[in-house]
Amino acid sequence: MKPLLIALNSISGLILIRFTISKFAAWPVSVAGFVDMAKPLGIDPTLFRIGTGFVIGYAAISLFANSLILLLEKEGNEKFRSLFTFNSLYTTGAMIGALFSEFFLRSTPKWPLVYIATAIVVIAALNLLSRYSKILQVLLRSGSNAALKSQQSA
């Protein structure tokens, strides 16, 4: 599982770097998209685009940091575990924000962007599940125990 997570985090980071560059370099497609999305908010599209570039850029750095933590096998250290968790939660929040922007601010959602953001949310969730699998196991056990008790009493 660890090599897969390293690859998925790295690939996701590279994809987000591409989107960060498009925002900071003012690629025409990015500028047009932010003009469309800034209208409902009534804010400056340039400021919105650059602010989003910082948010997405930090999410990319977070994914690369997670890859490095996994690669160097530092996920057992409490400080690195906390950083890994924060990075995964930040990335999840940033991509959920991107999804909200696509559906509620853009006149017509760009489906490839929706798929990319959704995939990155899933990868961040996998990060969290991989680190906190004991919690997941406890929840699954308690759920199956409750189901067994209800079946036995019936």
C-alpha positions as a LaTeX table, in Angstrom:
\begin{tabular}{lrrr}
\hline
Residue & $x$ (\AA) & $y$ (\AA) & $z$ (\AA) \\
\hline
Met1 & 0.00 & 0.00 & 0.00 \\
Lys2 & 2.83 & 2.38 & 0.84 \\
Pro3 & 4.43 & 2.40 & $-2.66$ \\
Leu4 & 1.01 & 3.02 & $-4.18$ \\
Leu5 & 0.38 & 5.97 & $-1.83$ \\
Ile6 & 3.80 & 7.42 & $-2.60$ \\
Ala7 & 3.05 & 7.25 & $-6.33$ \\
Leu8 & $-0.48$ & 8.63 & $-5.98$ \\
Asn9 & 0.64 & 11.54 & $-3.78$ \\
Ser10 & 3.50 & 12.39 & $-6.16$ \\
Ile11 & 1.33 & 12.25 & $-9.28$ \\
Ser12 & $-1.36$ & 14.35 & $-7.59$ \\
Gly13 & 1.27 & 16.88 & $-6.53$ \\
Leu14 & 2.54 & 17.14 & $-10.11$ \\
Ile15 & $-0.99$ & 17.66 & $-11.42$ \\
Leu16 & $-1.60$ & 20.42 & $-8.88$ \\
Ile17 & 1.72 & 22.07 & $-9.78$ \\
Arg18 & 0.47 & 22.31 & $-13.36$ \\
Phe19 & $-2.69$ & 24.07 & $-12.17$ \\
Thr20 & $-0.67$ & 26.36 & $-9.89$ \\
Ile21 & 1.54 & 27.40 & $-12.80$ \\
Ser22 & $-1.50$ & 28.09 & $-14.99$ \\
Lys23 & $-2.88$ & 30.46 & $-12.36$ \\
Phe24 & 0.36 & 32.34 & $-11.66$ \\
Ala25 & 1.34 & 32.51 & $-15.34$ \\
Ala26 & $-2.12$ & 33.82 & $-16.27$ \\
Trp27 & $-2.77$ & 31.23 & $-18.95$ \\
Pro28 & $-5.76$ & 32.41 & $-21.04$ \\
Val29 & $-7.91$ & 29.40 & $-20.09$ \\
Ser30 & $-7.28$ & 30.06 & $-16.40$ \\
Val31 & $-7.97$ & 33.79 & $-16.70$ \\
Ala32 & $-11.24$ & 33.12 & $-18.54$ \\
Gly33 & $-12.33$ & 30.58 & $-15.95$ \\
Phe34 & $-11.71$ & 32.96 & $-13.07$ \\
Val35 & $-13.50$ & 35.82 & $-14.81$ \\
Asp36 & $-16.51$ & 33.49 & $-15.04$ \\
Met37 & $-16.24$ & 32.34 & $-11.40$ \\
Ala38 & $-15.59$ & 35.79 & $-9.90$ \\
Lys39 & $-18.82$ & 37.30 & $-11.30$ \\
Pro40 & $-21.19$ & 35.66 & $-8.77$ \\
Leu41 & $-18.89$ & 36.69 & $-5.91$ \\
Gly42 & $-18.38$ & 40.23 & $-7.17$ \\
Ile43 & $-14.63$ & 40.12 & $-6.56$ \\
Asp44 & $-11.57$ & 40.88 & $-8.67$ \\
Pro45 & $-10.88$ & 37.80 & $-10.85$ \\
Thr46 & $-7.11$ & 38.41 & $-10.81$ \\
Leu47 & $-6.98$ & 38.42 & $-7.01$ \\
Phe48 & $-9.22$ & 35.34 & $-6.92$ \\
Arg49 & $-6.99$ & 33.51 & $-9.43$ \\
Ile50 & $-3.74$ & 34.34 & $-7.62$ \\
Gly51 & $-5.21$ & 33.48 & $-4.21$ \\
Thr52 & $-6.40$ & 30.17 & $-5.58$ \\
Gly53 & $-2.92$ & 29.61 & $-7.01$ \\
Phe54 & $-1.47$ & 29.86 & $-3.50$ \\
Val55 & $-4.10$ & 27.49 & $-2.09$ \\
Ile56 & $-3.52$ & 24.91 & $-4.82$ \\
Gly57 & 0.27 & 25.38 & $-4.64$ \\
Tyr58 & 0.29 & 24.62 & $-0.93$ \\
Ala59 & $-1.87$ & 21.54 & $-1.56$ \\
Ala60 & 0.74 & 20.36 & $-4.10$ \\
Ile61 & 3.54 & 20.92 & $-1.57$ \\
Ser62 & 1.47 & 19.02 & 1.02 \\
Leu63 & 1.14 & 16.02 & $-1.27$ \\
Phe64 & 4.88 & 16.02 & $-2.01$ \\
Ala65 & 5.60 & 16.26 & 1.74 \\
Asn66 & 3.33 & 13.27 & 2.34 \\
Ser67 & 5.22 & 11.31 & $-0.32$ \\
Leu68 & 8.49 & 12.19 & 1.38 \\
Ile69 & 7.17 & 11.21 & 4.82 \\
Leu70 & 6.09 & 7.83 & 3.44 \\
Leu71 & 9.31 & 7.35 & 1.47 \\
Leu72 & 11.55 & 8.09 & 4.47 \\
Glu73 & 9.34 & 5.95 & 6.71 \\
Lys74 & 8.77 & 8.79 & 9.18 \\
Glu75 & 5.04 & 8.18 & 9.57 \\
Gly76 & 5.58 & 6.56 & 12.99 \\
Asn77 & 7.05 & 9.76 & 14.45 \\
Glu78 & 4.29 & 11.80 & 16.16 \\
Lys79 & 5.36 & 15.14 & 14.59 \\
Phe80 & 5.44 & 13.66 & 11.11 \\
Arg81 & 2.16 & 11.86 & 11.74 \\
Ser82 & 0.56 & 15.20 & 12.68 \\
Leu83 & 2.04 & 16.89 & 9.60 \\
Phe84 & 0.84 & 14.02 & 7.40 \\
Thr85 & $-2.67$ & 14.34 & 8.85 \\
Phe86 & $-2.71$ & 18.14 & 8.46 \\
Asn87 & $-1.47$ & 17.89 & 4.86 \\
Ser88 & $-4.14$ & 15.33 & 3.99 \\
Leu89 & $-6.91$ & 17.37 & 5.61 \\
Tyr90 & $-5.70$ & 20.60 & 3.94 \\
Thr91 & $-5.61$ & 18.92 & 0.53 \\
Thr92 & $-9.10$ & 17.52 & 1.08 \\
Gly93 & $-10.40$ & 20.97 & 2.00 \\
Ala94 & $-8.72$ & 22.65 & $-0.95$ \\
Met95 & $-10.14$ & 20.14 & $-3.42$ \\
Ile96 & $-13.62$ & 20.29 & $-1.89$ \\
Gly97 & $-13.39$ & 24.06 & $-2.30$ \\
Ala98 & $-12.44$ & 23.51 & $-5.94$ \\
Leu99 & $-15.48$ & 21.27 & $-6.38$ \\
Phe100 & $-17.77$ & 23.89 & $-4.82$ \\
Ser101 & $-16.29$ & 26.50 & $-7.17$ \\
Glu102 & $-16.92$ & 24.29 & $-10.17$ \\
Phe103 & $-20.54$ & 23.62 & $-9.29$ \\
Phe104 & $-21.64$ & 26.88 & $-7.68$ \\
Leu105 & $-19.50$ & 29.61 & $-9.25$ \\
Arg106 & $-18.79$ & 28.50 & $-12.80$ \\
Ser107 & $-21.62$ & 28.82 & $-15.31$ \\
Thr108 & $-20.91$ & 25.28 & $-16.59$ \\
Pro109 & $-18.68$ & 22.87 & $-14.64$ \\
Lys110 & $-15.55$ & 21.65 & $-16.41$ \\
Trp111 & $-15.91$ & 17.91 & $-15.90$ \\
Pro112 & $-12.21$ & 16.99 & $-16.26$ \\
Leu113 & $-11.49$ & 19.40 & $-13.37$ \\
Val114 & $-14.28$ & 17.82 & $-11.32$ \\
Tyr115 & $-12.82$ & 14.34 & $-11.90$ \\
Ile116 & $-9.31$ & 15.46 & $-10.97$ \\
Ala117 & $-10.47$ & 17.18 & $-7.77$ \\
Thr118 & $-12.57$ & 14.15 & $-6.81$ \\
Ala119 & $-9.65$ & 11.78 & $-7.39$ \\
Ile120 & $-7.38$ & 13.93 & $-5.21$ \\
Val121 & $-9.99$ & 13.96 & $-2.42$ \\
Val122 & $-10.08$ & 10.16 & $-2.60$ \\
Ile123 & $-6.26$ & 10.00 & $-2.45$ \\
Ala124 & $-6.20$ & 12.31 & 0.59 \\
Ala125 & $-8.85$ & 10.13 & 2.24 \\
Leu126 & $-6.72$ & 7.05 & 1.51 \\
Asn127 & $-3.80$ & 8.83 & 3.19 \\
Leu128 & $-5.90$ & 9.32 & 6.31 \\
Leu129 & $-7.24$ & 5.78 & 6.28 \\
Ser130 & $-3.74$ & 4.37 & 5.88 \\
Arg131 & $-2.51$ & 6.29 & 8.93 \\
Tyr132 & $-5.52$ & 5.66 & 11.10 \\
Ser133 & $-6.42$ & 2.15 & 10.01 \\
Lys134 & $-6.66$ & 1.06 & 13.66 \\
Ile135 & $-9.53$ & 3.50 & 14.16 \\
Leu136 & $-11.18$ & 2.12 & 11.04 \\
Gln137 & $-10.69$ & $-1.45$ & 12.29 \\
Val138 & $-12.20$ & $-0.58$ & 15.67 \\
Leu139 & $-15.20$ & 1.05 & 13.99 \\
Leu140 & $-15.69$ & $-1.95$ & 11.73 \\
Arg141 & $-15.39$ & $-4.37$ & 14.67 \\
Ser142 & $-17.84$ & $-2.42$ & 16.83 \\
Gly143 & $-20.25$ & $-2.23$ & 13.91 \\
Ser144 & $-20.02$ & $-5.96$ & 13.23 \\
Asn145 & $-20.32$ & $-6.72$ & 16.98 \\
Ala146 & $-23.49$ & $-4.64$ & 17.18 \\
Ala147 & $-24.87$ & $-6.42$ & 14.11 \\
Leu148 & $-24.08$ & $-9.83$ & 15.67 \\
Lys149 & $-25.75$ & $-8.88$ & 18.96 \\
Ser150 & $-28.87$ & $-7.71$ & 17.17 \\
Gln151 & $-29.00$ & $-10.93$ & 15.16 \\
Gln152 & $-28.53$ & $-13.08$ & 18.27 \\
Ser153 & $-31.27$ & $-11.29$ & 20.18 \\
Ala154 & $-33.73$ & $-11.70$ & 17.30 \\
\hline
\end{tabular}
